[in-house]
Amino acid sequence: MQRRNFIKTTGLVTAGVSMAGTLSAHQQQITNALPHWRGFNLLDYFSPARGSNSNGSTEEDFKWMADWGFNFVRIPMAYPRYIKFDSSKDITPDDVLNFDEKEVDNIQQLVDKANKQGLHVSLNLHRAPGFCVNAGFNEPYNLWQDEKAQEAFYAHWGMWAKRFASYSNKQISFDLVNEPCTREDMNDQFSRRGPIPGALYRKVAKTALETIRSHNPNHLVVADGNNVGADVIPEIFDLEIGQSCRGYYPHYVSHYRAPWVWENPDDAPMPVWPGQIDGKNFSRETIEEFYKPWIDAVKNGVGVHCGECGCWRETPHDVFLSWFGDVLSVLAENNIGFALWNFRGDFGLLDSGRKDIEYEDWHGHKLDRKLLELLQKY
């Protein structure tokens, strides 16, 4: 196992120790090979549709994050946003490697703006060639079945790794693919899905790691948990790859009435916390049980971070905060950082559109002060 080398080459123990003054004594007893990153997902390049980042992240956003004590942003990207193709037609394999240098430059400038405020940036392929956990864009092949899709996947990461070859691990890391899973029909959001076979996930992650490291041997790489981010990936424990879990358990709370989760949102049972939902009992203890495999991974030297967490706007605010406090405390007690989905928007700190809270005016935005104060505790 090469975890000692992982820690040495990434230089992350130093980064983790630098945060020790903000962590409890219990947290300091647990060493996580990834820093205690705390921050937000930014949706500037989340949608595959061009022109959809008119409400993009600003210099002020990054300054506010830093001023409030956060140190991390994750940028989930849809690859169609930074390639050239005829958007009036379905994309083809011939289009997928036609990189748009202007858009690539724009993404690099976004990274630079975040770095300027001392924020670490995680670049993530939310929609990779041949796979996205969300339907709604026709893919020309399947990342988990087709060799051509895998070759394109490696080429995309090679391009990004080369572009950021001179950037340090304090500035940037590479999150391979968002919430990997099998899906019966890539174009049906509600089709059957399941975990990626472990050996296949290892093959794809290992080759991507080698591709990225060919441009900078110290580049930091993270893999999202298997089965839509829920499951630890033991098949890559020996590789120099961190792992990213999710803060959406149980989905009854985090995704109440979310239309991409519930085919009929009226079927979603009303969430409570703690208590019984849909005939099942939930509490802080069930959250601890859910995260036990991730906590064990941290204790055994695997770097773990929670790359997404939070609650869609329909969940009652008091239920959200009660549940989220338990999630964040369990993560923090095990030195696992987090990134709220998102900063501004339906899950966010600003302009969430929740109807059951009193917002604070923040430079023309609507600030959820109670959520901010909860995040700052951890």
mmCIF file of C-alpha atoms in Angstrom:
data_model
loop_
_atom_site.group_PDB
_atom_site.id
_atom_site.type_symbol
_atom_site.label_atom_id
_atom_site.label_comp_id
_atom_site.label_asym_id
_atom_site.label_seq_id
_atom_site.Cartn_x
_atom_site.Cartn_y
_atom_site.Cartn_z
ATOM 1 C CA MET A 1 0.000 0.000 0.000
ATOM 2 C CA GLN A 2 1.344 3.430 -0.982
ATOM 3 C CA ARG A 3 -0.591 5.700 1.372
ATOM 4 C CA ARG A 4 2.538 6.969 3.100
ATOM 5 C CA ASN A 5 3.870 7.979 -0.286
ATOM 6 C CA PHE A 6 0.476 9.566 -1.047
ATOM 7 C CA ILE A 7 0.769 11.742 2.039
ATOM 8 C CA LYS A 8 4.381 12.600 1.292
ATOM 9 C CA THR A 9 3.938 13.490 -2.378
ATOM 10 C CA THR A 10 0.806 15.559 -1.920
ATOM 11 C CA GLY A 11 2.157 17.465 1.062
ATOM 12 C CA LEU A 12 -1.269 17.351 2.642
ATOM 13 C CA VAL A 13 -0.369 16.548 6.212
ATOM 14 C CA THR A 14 1.074 20.021 6.544
ATOM 15 C CA ALA A 15 -2.115 21.495 5.118
ATOM 16 C CA GLY A 16 -4.205 19.459 7.525
ATOM 17 C CA VAL A 17 -2.130 20.462 10.535
ATOM 18 C CA SER A 18 -2.452 24.127 9.610
ATOM 19 C CA MET A 19 -6.186 23.817 10.284
ATOM 20 C CA ALA A 20 -5.670 22.152 13.678
ATOM 21 C CA GLY A 21 -6.381 25.315 15.624
ATOM 22 C CA THR A 22 -9.976 25.247 14.387
ATOM 23 C CA LEU A 23 -10.593 21.573 15.166
ATOM 24 C CA SER A 24 -11.703 19.918 18.389
ATOM 25 C CA ALA A 25 -9.340 17.732 20.395
ATOM 26 C CA HIS A 26 -11.229 14.659 19.168
ATOM 27 C CA GLN A 27 -10.781 15.699 15.544
ATOM 28 C CA GLN A 28 -7.075 16.302 16.034
ATOM 29 C CA GLN A 29 -6.673 12.695 17.146
ATOM 30 C CA ILE A 30 -7.807 11.507 13.708
ATOM 31 C CA THR A 31 -5.454 12.193 10.811
ATOM 32 C CA ASN A 32 -7.114 12.530 7.424
ATOM 33 C CA ALA A 33 -4.781 12.341 4.422
ATOM 34 C CA LEU A 34 -6.875 15.079 2.818
ATOM 35 C CA PRO A 35 -7.084 18.568 4.371
ATOM 36 C CA HIS A 36 -10.143 19.700 6.294
ATOM 37 C CA TRP A 37 -11.580 21.427 3.230
ATOM 38 C CA ARG A 38 -14.784 23.371 3.913
ATOM 39 C CA GLY A 39 -16.698 25.171 1.208
ATOM 40 C CA PHE A 40 -19.107 25.025 -1.686
ATOM 41 C CA ASN A 41 -19.948 23.674 -5.116
ATOM 42 C CA LEU A 42 -20.119 26.280 -7.887
ATOM 43 C CA LEU A 43 -22.500 25.637 -10.784
ATOM 44 C CA ASP A 44 -20.924 27.866 -13.444
ATOM 45 C CA TYR A 45 -20.251 24.875 -15.746
ATOM 46 C CA PHE A 46 -22.696 22.356 -14.302
ATOM 47 C CA SER A 47 -25.220 22.477 -17.158
ATOM 48 C CA PRO A 48 -24.281 21.121 -20.608
ATOM 49 C CA ALA A 49 -26.205 23.987 -22.236
ATOM 50 C CA ARG A 50 -24.105 26.897 -23.510
ATOM 51 C CA GLY A 51 -24.937 30.307 -22.090
ATOM 52 C CA SER A 52 -26.218 28.838 -18.808
ATOM 53 C CA ASN A 53 -23.661 30.542 -16.547
ATOM 54 C CA SER A 54 -25.110 34.050 -16.836
ATOM 55 C CA ASN A 55 -25.361 33.986 -13.038
ATOM 56 C CA GLY A 56 -21.776 32.820 -12.656
ATOM 57 C CA SER A 57 -19.485 33.117 -9.659
ATOM 58 C CA THR A 58 -18.027 36.535 -8.975
ATOM 59 C CA GLU A 59 -14.929 37.959 -7.296
ATOM 60 C CA GLU A 60 -17.252 39.012 -4.456
ATOM 61 C CA ASP A 61 -18.468 35.429 -4.013
ATOM 62 C CA PHE A 62 -14.939 34.170 -3.484
ATOM 63 C CA LYS A 63 -14.113 37.017 -1.133
ATOM 64 C CA TRP A 64 -17.218 36.328 0.961
ATOM 65 C CA MET A 65 -16.347 32.635 1.181
ATOM 66 C CA ALA A 66 -12.830 33.415 2.391
ATOM 67 C CA ASP A 67 -14.002 36.121 4.784
ATOM 68 C CA TRP A 68 -16.515 33.695 6.308
ATOM 69 C CA GLY A 69 -13.716 31.194 6.965
ATOM 70 C CA PHE A 70 -14.085 28.724 4.090
ATOM 71 C CA ASN A 71 -11.180 27.361 2.063
ATOM 72 C CA PHE A 72 -12.562 25.182 -0.760
ATOM 73 C CA VAL A 73 -14.679 25.217 -3.893
ATOM 74 C CA ARG A 74 -15.630 22.342 -6.159
ATOM 75 C CA ILE A 75 -16.457 23.055 -9.806
ATOM 76 C CA PRO A 76 -18.622 20.281 -11.295
ATOM 77 C CA MET A 77 -18.300 20.564 -15.078
ATOM 78 C CA ALA A 78 -20.326 19.217 -18.008
ATOM 79 C CA TYR A 79 -17.815 18.468 -20.776
ATOM 80 C CA PRO A 80 -20.108 19.768 -23.589
ATOM 81 C CA ARG A 81 -19.537 23.257 -22.177
ATOM 82 C CA TYR A 82 -15.885 23.324 -23.171
ATOM 83 C CA ILE A 83 -15.909 21.556 -26.543
ATOM 84 C CA LYS A 84 -17.055 22.715 -29.975
ATOM 85 C CA PHE A 85 -20.011 20.897 -31.555
ATOM 86 C CA ASP A 86 -23.302 21.609 -33.283
ATOM 87 C CA SER A 87 -25.697 21.898 -30.337
ATOM 88 C CA SER A 88 -28.708 21.560 -32.675
ATOM 89 C CA LYS A 89 -27.713 17.907 -33.185
ATOM 90 C CA ASP A 90 -26.775 15.029 -30.913
ATOM 91 C CA ILE A 91 -23.115 15.027 -29.994
ATOM 92 C CA THR A 92 -20.934 12.389 -31.681
ATOM 93 C CA PRO A 93 -17.691 10.677 -30.624
ATOM 94 C CA ASP A 94 -15.882 12.793 -33.227
ATOM 95 C CA ASP A 95 -16.980 15.956 -31.370
ATOM 96 C CA VAL A 96 -15.930 14.945 -27.893
ATOM 97 C CA LEU A 97 -12.233 15.831 -28.192
ATOM 98 C CA ASN A 98 -12.772 19.093 -30.057
ATOM 99 C CA PHE A 99 -11.750 21.319 -27.144
ATOM 100 C CA ASP A 100 -12.820 24.954 -27.137
ATOM 101 C CA GLU A 101 -9.713 26.814 -25.955
ATOM 102 C CA LYS A 102 -11.699 29.951 -25.161
ATOM 103 C CA GLU A 103 -13.947 28.074 -22.710
ATOM 104 C CA VAL A 104 -10.969 26.218 -21.251
ATOM 105 C CA ASP A 105 -9.349 29.620 -20.670
ATOM 106 C CA ASN A 106 -12.534 30.839 -18.951
ATOM 107 C CA ILE A 107 -12.489 27.873 -16.581
ATOM 108 C CA GLN A 108 -8.840 28.483 -15.781
ATOM 109 C CA GLN A 109 -9.671 32.117 -15.000
ATOM 110 C CA LEU A 110 -12.398 30.920 -12.617
ATOM 111 C CA VAL A 111 -9.828 28.737 -10.835
ATOM 112 C CA ASP A 112 -7.447 31.691 -10.628
ATOM 113 C CA LYS A 113 -10.131 33.909 -9.066
ATOM 114 C CA ALA A 114 -10.732 31.320 -6.354
ATOM 115 C CA ASN A 115 -7.017 30.762 -5.766
ATOM 116 C CA LYS A 116 -6.537 34.521 -5.422
ATOM 117 C CA GLN A 117 -8.706 34.380 -2.283
ATOM 118 C CA GLY A 118 -6.794 31.389 -0.918
ATOM 119 C CA LEU A 119 -9.452 28.834 -1.901
ATOM 120 C CA HIS A 120 -8.491 25.356 -3.050
ATOM 121 C CA VAL A 121 -10.316 24.306 -6.243
ATOM 122 C CA SER A 122 -11.525 20.798 -7.035
ATOM 123 C CA LEU A 123 -12.211 20.330 -10.759
ATOM 124 C CA ASN A 124 -14.833 17.629 -11.275
ATOM 125 C CA LEU A 125 -16.336 16.037 -14.372
ATOM 126 C CA HIS A 126 -20.004 16.021 -13.435
ATOM 127 C CA ARG A 127 -20.788 14.986 -16.994
ATOM 128 C CA ALA A 128 -17.924 12.940 -18.399
ATOM 129 C CA PRO A 129 -17.772 11.489 -21.915
ATOM 130 C CA GLY A 130 -20.270 8.633 -21.751
ATOM 131 C CA PHE A 131 -21.641 9.182 -18.257
ATOM 132 C CA CYS A 132 -23.644 11.492 -16.043
ATOM 133 C CA VAL A 133 -25.732 10.592 -13.008
ATOM 134 C CA ASN A 134 -28.368 12.932 -14.494
ATOM 135 C CA ALA A 135 -30.099 12.269 -17.806
ATOM 136 C CA GLY A 136 -31.168 15.049 -20.164
ATOM 137 C CA PHE A 137 -28.273 15.135 -22.636
ATOM 138 C CA ASN A 138 -27.812 12.432 -25.252
ATOM 139 C CA GLU A 139 -24.481 10.630 -24.768
ATOM 140 C CA PRO A 140 -22.844 9.004 -27.807
ATOM 141 C CA TYR A 141 -21.497 6.055 -25.785
ATOM 142 C CA ASN A 142 -21.169 4.595 -22.276
ATOM 143 C CA LEU A 143 -18.113 5.259 -20.104
ATOM 144 C CA TRP A 144 -18.468 1.933 -18.290
ATOM 145 C CA GLN A 145 -18.934 -0.201 -21.411
ATOM 146 C CA ASP A 146 -17.128 1.423 -24.344
ATOM 147 C CA GLU A 147 -13.362 1.670 -24.744
ATOM 148 C CA LYS A 148 -13.701 4.769 -26.949
ATOM 149 C CA ALA A 149 -15.547 6.557 -24.153
ATOM 150 C CA GLN A 150 -12.809 5.624 -21.681
ATOM 151 C CA GLU A 151 -10.125 6.875 -24.063
ATOM 152 C CA ALA A 152 -11.984 10.185 -24.361
ATOM 153 C CA PHE A 153 -12.287 10.349 -20.567
ATOM 154 C CA TYR A 154 -8.528 9.968 -20.156
ATOM 155 C CA ALA A 155 -7.908 12.550 -22.877
ATOM 156 C CA HIS A 156 -10.082 15.107 -21.085
ATOM 157 C CA TRP A 157 -8.202 14.610 -17.848
ATOM 158 C CA GLY A 158 -4.902 14.754 -19.697
ATOM 159 C CA MET A 159 -5.920 18.110 -21.141
ATOM 160 C CA TRP A 160 -6.867 19.510 -17.727
ATOM 161 C CA ALA A 161 -3.784 18.115 -16.015
ATOM 162 C CA LYS A 162 -1.540 19.664 -18.663
ATOM 163 C CA ARG A 163 -3.361 22.989 -18.423
ATOM 164 C CA PHE A 164 -2.777 23.088 -14.651
ATOM 165 C CA ALA A 165 0.604 21.348 -14.618
ATOM 166 C CA SER A 166 2.281 24.237 -12.791
ATOM 167 C CA TYR A 167 -0.410 24.534 -10.090
ATOM 168 C CA SER A 168 0.284 23.158 -6.619
ATOM 169 C CA ASN A 169 -1.880 20.817 -4.558
ATOM 170 C CA LYS A 170 -2.839 23.775 -2.398
ATOM 171 C CA GLN A 171 -4.383 25.341 -5.500
ATOM 172 C CA ILE A 172 -6.066 22.477 -7.341
ATOM 173 C CA SER A 173 -7.150 18.827 -7.306
ATOM 174 C CA PHE A 174 -8.952 16.623 -9.841
ATOM 175 C CA ASP A 175 -12.210 14.814 -8.966
ATOM 176 C CA LEU A 176 -12.544 12.162 -11.677
ATOM 177 C CA VAL A 177 -16.273 11.647 -12.238
ATOM 178 C CA ASN A 178 -19.341 12.637 -10.263
ATOM 179 C CA GLU A 179 -21.330 9.895 -8.511
ATOM 180 C CA PRO A 180 -20.470 6.927 -10.735
ATOM 181 C CA CYS A 181 -23.020 4.166 -11.198
ATOM 182 C CA THR A 182 -24.366 1.841 -13.850
ATOM 183 C CA ARG A 183 -27.585 2.944 -15.492
ATOM 184 C CA GLU A 184 -29.916 0.774 -17.540
ATOM 185 C CA ASP A 185 -30.748 3.652 -19.884
ATOM 186 C CA MET A 186 -28.436 6.677 -19.931
ATOM 187 C CA ASN A 187 -31.300 8.847 -21.176
ATOM 188 C CA ASP A 188 -33.877 7.823 -18.563
ATOM 189 C CA GLN A 189 -33.384 9.522 -15.197
ATOM 190 C CA PHE A 190 -35.464 6.892 -13.421
ATOM 191 C CA SER A 191 -34.032 3.755 -15.049
ATOM 192 C CA ARG A 192 -32.438 1.082 -12.885
ATOM 193 C CA ARG A 193 -28.951 1.818 -11.606
ATOM 194 C CA GLY A 194 -26.327 0.133 -9.447
ATOM 195 C CA PRO A 195 -22.652 0.111 -8.428
ATOM 196 C CA ILE A 196 -19.784 -0.025 -10.916
ATOM 197 C CA PRO A 197 -17.985 -3.406 -10.718
ATOM 198 C CA GLY A 198 -14.980 -2.789 -8.499
ATOM 199 C CA ALA A 199 -12.373 -4.057 -10.951
ATOM 200 C CA LEU A 200 -13.778 -1.799 -13.690
ATOM 201 C CA TYR A 201 -13.807 1.262 -11.443
ATOM 202 C CA ARG A 202 -10.196 0.516 -10.485
ATOM 203 C CA LYS A 203 -9.138 0.228 -14.125
ATOM 204 C CA VAL A 204 -10.704 3.545 -15.108
ATOM 205 C CA ALA A 205 -9.517 5.405 -11.996
ATOM 206 C CA LYS A 206 -5.974 4.014 -12.199
ATOM 207 C CA THR A 207 -5.566 4.929 -15.867
ATOM 208 C CA ALA A 208 -6.968 8.403 -15.244
ATOM 209 C CA LEU A 209 -4.565 8.839 -12.311
ATOM 210 C CA GLU A 210 -1.603 7.804 -14.461
ATOM 211 C CA THR A 211 -2.713 10.164 -17.236
ATOM 212 C CA ILE A 212 -3.020 13.095 -14.844
ATOM 213 C CA ARG A 213 0.258 12.324 -13.085
ATOM 214 C CA SER A 214 2.082 12.156 -16.440
ATOM 215 C CA HIS A 215 1.786 15.950 -16.565
ATOM 216 C CA ASN A 216 2.620 16.572 -12.918
ATOM 217 C CA PRO A 217 3.650 13.628 -10.711
ATOM 218 C CA ASN A 218 2.310 15.408 -7.650
ATOM 219 C CA HIS A 219 -1.165 16.227 -8.951
ATOM 220 C CA LEU A 220 -3.833 15.361 -6.380
ATOM 221 C CA VAL A 221 -6.635 13.065 -7.565
ATOM 222 C CA VAL A 222 -9.954 12.221 -5.882
ATOM 223 C CA ALA A 223 -12.544 9.583 -6.828
ATOM 224 C CA ASP A 224 -16.232 9.845 -5.915
ATOM 225 C CA GLY A 225 -17.704 6.955 -3.983
ATOM 226 C CA ASN A 226 -19.229 4.108 -5.968
ATOM 227 C CA ASN A 227 -22.970 3.623 -6.352
ATOM 228 C CA VAL A 228 -23.846 7.326 -6.751
ATOM 229 C CA GLY A 229 -21.201 8.414 -4.239
ATOM 230 C CA ALA A 230 -22.551 6.304 -1.370
ATOM 231 C CA ASP A 231 -20.008 3.474 -1.144
ATOM 232 C CA VAL A 232 -16.320 3.438 -0.244
ATOM 233 C CA ILE A 233 -14.118 2.024 -3.040
ATOM 234 C CA PRO A 234 -11.841 -0.601 -1.420
ATOM 235 C CA GLU A 235 -10.504 -1.619 -4.841
ATOM 236 C CA ILE A 236 -8.432 1.599 -5.000
ATOM 237 C CA PHE A 237 -7.242 1.791 -1.387
ATOM 238 C CA ASP A 238 -3.682 1.024 -2.549
ATOM 239 C CA LEU A 239 -3.679 3.844 -5.117
ATOM 240 C CA GLU A 240 -2.714 7.453 -4.440
ATOM 241 C CA ILE A 241 -6.308 8.607 -4.782
ATOM 242 C CA GLY A 242 -8.505 10.319 -2.196
ATOM 243 C CA GLN A 243 -12.191 9.446 -1.995
ATOM 244 C CA SER A 244 -15.294 11.642 -1.889
ATOM 245 C CA CYS A 245 -18.458 10.711 -0.011
ATOM 246 C CA ARG A 246 -21.851 12.457 0.051
ATOM 247 C CA GLY A 247 -23.906 14.223 2.707
ATOM 248 C CA TYR A 248 -27.373 13.298 1.474
ATOM 249 C CA TYR A 249 -28.352 10.464 3.820
ATOM 250 C CA PRO A 250 -31.224 9.882 4.110
ATOM 251 C CA HIS A 251 -32.520 11.231 0.805
ATOM 252 C CA TYR A 252 -35.957 11.595 2.398
ATOM 253 C CA VAL A 253 -34.564 14.688 4.125
ATOM 254 C CA SER A 254 -31.996 15.987 1.641
ATOM 255 C CA HIS A 255 -34.116 15.571 -1.490
ATOM 256 C CA TYR A 256 -37.676 16.012 -0.300
ATOM 257 C CA ARG A 257 -39.869 16.526 -3.403
ATOM 258 C CA ALA A 258 -36.830 16.935 -5.696
ATOM 259 C CA PRO A 259 -38.196 16.159 -9.188
ATOM 260 C CA TRP A 260 -35.014 14.437 -10.389
ATOM 261 C CA VAL A 261 -35.286 11.976 -7.469
ATOM 262 C CA TRP A 262 -39.057 11.532 -7.164
ATOM 263 C CA GLU A 263 -40.838 10.691 -10.408
ATOM 264 C CA ASN A 264 -43.966 11.956 -8.648
ATOM 265 C CA PRO A 265 -42.869 14.497 -5.995
ATOM 266 C CA ASP A 266 -46.214 14.110 -4.215
ATOM 267 C CA ASP A 267 -45.070 10.592 -3.285
ATOM 268 C CA ALA A 268 -42.273 11.975 -1.098
ATOM 269 C CA PRO A 269 -43.060 11.452 2.618
ATOM 270 C CA MET A 270 -42.817 14.503 4.880
ATOM 271 C CA PRO A 271 -39.372 14.557 6.528
ATOM 272 C CA VAL A 272 -38.764 14.898 10.262
ATOM 273 C CA TRP A 273 -35.528 14.811 12.280
ATOM 274 C CA PRO A 274 -34.960 12.725 14.243
ATOM 275 C CA GLY A 275 -37.874 10.369 13.813
ATOM 276 C CA GLN A 276 -39.687 7.975 11.541
ATOM 277 C CA ILE A 277 -39.942 8.556 7.784
ATOM 278 C CA ASP A 278 -41.580 6.068 5.413
ATOM 279 C CA GLY A 279 -41.688 3.474 8.200
ATOM 280 C CA LYS A 280 -37.950 3.773 8.968
ATOM 281 C CA ASN A 281 -36.369 5.290 12.083
ATOM 282 C CA PHE A 282 -33.626 7.873 11.623
ATOM 283 C CA SER A 283 -31.335 9.635 14.082
ATOM 284 C CA ARG A 284 -27.742 10.717 14.596
ATOM 285 C CA GLU A 285 -26.915 7.067 15.301
ATOM 286 C CA THR A 286 -28.128 6.008 11.849
ATOM 287 C CA ILE A 287 -25.908 8.708 10.314
ATOM 288 C CA GLU A 288 -22.926 7.367 12.265
ATOM 289 C CA GLU A 289 -23.716 3.878 11.005
ATOM 290 C CA PHE A 290 -23.972 5.122 7.402
ATOM 291 C CA TYR A 291 -20.554 6.797 7.560
ATOM 292 C CA LYS A 292 -18.769 3.974 9.401
ATOM 293 C CA PRO A 293 -17.080 2.564 6.253
ATOM 294 C CA TRP A 294 -15.833 6.062 5.397
ATOM 295 C CA ILE A 295 -14.614 6.658 8.944
ATOM 296 C CA ASP A 296 -12.803 3.311 8.896
ATOM 297 C CA ALA A 297 -11.154 4.330 5.616
ATOM 298 C CA VAL A 298 -9.883 7.561 7.205
ATOM 299 C CA LYS A 299 -8.522 5.659 10.190
ATOM 300 C CA ASN A 300 -6.675 3.356 7.793
ATOM 301 C CA GLY A 301 -4.965 6.199 5.952
ATOM 302 C CA VAL A 302 -7.333 6.891 3.039
ATOM 303 C CA GLY A 303 -8.012 10.580 2.373
ATOM 304 C CA VAL A 304 -11.764 11.285 2.542
ATOM 305 C CA HIS A 305 -13.758 14.441 1.822
ATOM 306 C CA CYS A 306 -17.515 15.013 1.501
ATOM 307 C CA GLY A 307 -17.690 16.591 -1.944
ATOM 308 C CA GLU A 308 -21.421 17.346 -1.826
ATOM 309 C CA CYS A 309 -23.921 17.830 0.956
ATOM 310 C CA GLY A 310 -26.985 19.833 1.822
ATOM 311 C CA CYS A 311 -30.716 19.930 1.346
ATOM 312 C CA TRP A 312 -33.058 20.984 -1.449
ATOM 313 C CA ARG A 313 -35.248 23.991 -0.745
ATOM 314 C CA GLU A 314 -38.516 22.105 -0.117
ATOM 315 C CA THR A 315 -37.405 20.468 3.133
ATOM 316 C CA PRO A 316 -38.694 22.453 6.135
ATOM 317 C CA HIS A 317 -35.857 24.658 7.330
ATOM 318 C CA ASP A 318 -35.923 23.525 10.969
ATOM 319 C CA VAL A 319 -35.796 19.882 9.867
ATOM 320 C CA PHE A 320 -32.937 20.665 7.495
ATOM 321 C CA LEU A 321 -30.826 22.399 10.143
ATOM 322 C CA SER A 322 -31.469 19.720 12.777
ATOM 323 C CA TRP A 323 -30.481 16.930 10.370
ATOM 324 C CA PHE A 324 -27.575 18.828 8.828
ATOM 325 C CA GLY A 325 -26.088 19.621 12.215
ATOM 326 C CA ASP A 326 -25.876 15.882 12.884
ATOM 327 C CA VAL A 327 -24.320 15.192 9.477
ATOM 328 C CA LEU A 328 -21.692 17.915 9.835
ATOM 329 C CA SER A 329 -20.817 16.946 13.409
ATOM 330 C CA VAL A 330 -20.265 13.280 12.466
ATOM 331 C CA LEU A 331 -18.031 14.327 9.574
ATOM 332 C CA ALA A 332 -16.107 16.873 11.650
ATOM 333 C CA GLU A 333 -15.495 14.453 14.507
ATOM 334 C CA ASN A 334 -13.649 12.311 11.985
ATOM 335 C CA ASN A 335 -11.811 15.219 10.362
ATOM 336 C CA ILE A 336 -13.788 14.926 7.107
ATOM 337 C CA GLY A 337 -14.388 18.259 5.372
ATOM 338 C CA PHE A 338 -17.413 19.184 3.279
ATOM 339 C CA ALA A 339 -18.680 21.174 0.295
ATOM 340 C CA LEU A 340 -22.260 22.427 0.367
ATOM 341 C CA TRP A 341 -24.256 22.021 -2.820
ATOM 342 C CA ASN A 342 -24.333 24.928 -3.646
ATOM 343 C CA PHE A 343 -23.284 28.510 -2.804
ATOM 344 C CA ARG A 344 -26.042 30.457 -4.549
ATOM 345 C CA GLY A 345 -29.171 28.524 -5.485
ATOM 346 C CA ASP A 346 -31.707 25.915 -4.403
ATOM 347 C CA PHE A 347 -29.418 24.172 -1.868
ATOM 348 C CA GLY A 348 -27.424 27.256 -1.111
ATOM 349 C CA LEU A 349 -26.358 29.773 1.429
ATOM 350 C CA LEU A 350 -27.581 32.639 -0.761
ATOM 351 C CA ASP A 351 -30.797 32.938 -2.798
ATOM 352 C CA SER A 352 -32.083 29.441 -2.018
ATOM 353 C CA GLY A 353 -35.732 30.273 -2.618
ATOM 354 C CA ARG A 354 -36.854 28.668 0.644
ATOM 355 C CA LYS A 355 -40.257 29.961 1.687
ATOM 356 C CA ASP A 356 -40.147 29.270 5.431
ATOM 357 C CA ILE A 357 -37.208 31.415 6.606
ATOM 358 C CA GLU A 358 -36.490 35.074 7.184
ATOM 359 C CA TYR A 359 -33.565 36.055 4.973
ATOM 360 C CA GLU A 360 -30.942 38.663 5.731
ATOM 361 C CA ASP A 361 -30.164 41.116 2.950
ATOM 362 C CA TRP A 362 -26.560 40.603 1.860
ATOM 363 C CA HIS A 363 -25.426 43.051 -0.824
ATOM 364 C CA GLY A 364 -28.601 42.445 -2.805
ATOM 365 C CA HIS A 365 -28.655 38.689 -2.126
ATOM 366 C CA LYS A 366 -30.808 36.762 0.344
ATOM 367 C CA LEU A 367 -28.567 35.230 3.009
ATOM 368 C CA ASP A 368 -29.578 32.234 5.121
ATOM 369 C CA ARG A 369 -27.780 33.401 8.277
ATOM 370 C CA LYS A 370 -28.731 30.330 10.341
ATOM 371 C CA LEU A 371 -27.231 28.018 7.740
ATOM 372 C CA LEU A 372 -24.066 30.138 7.548
ATOM 373 C CA GLU A 373 -23.619 29.988 11.315
ATOM 374 C CA LEU A 374 -24.125 26.201 11.285
ATOM 375 C CA LEU A 375 -21.497 25.734 8.561
ATOM 376 C CA GLN A 376 -19.040 27.960 10.416
ATOM 377 C CA LYS A 377 -19.245 25.715 13.486
ATOM 378 C CA TYR A 378 -17.621 22.874 11.566
#
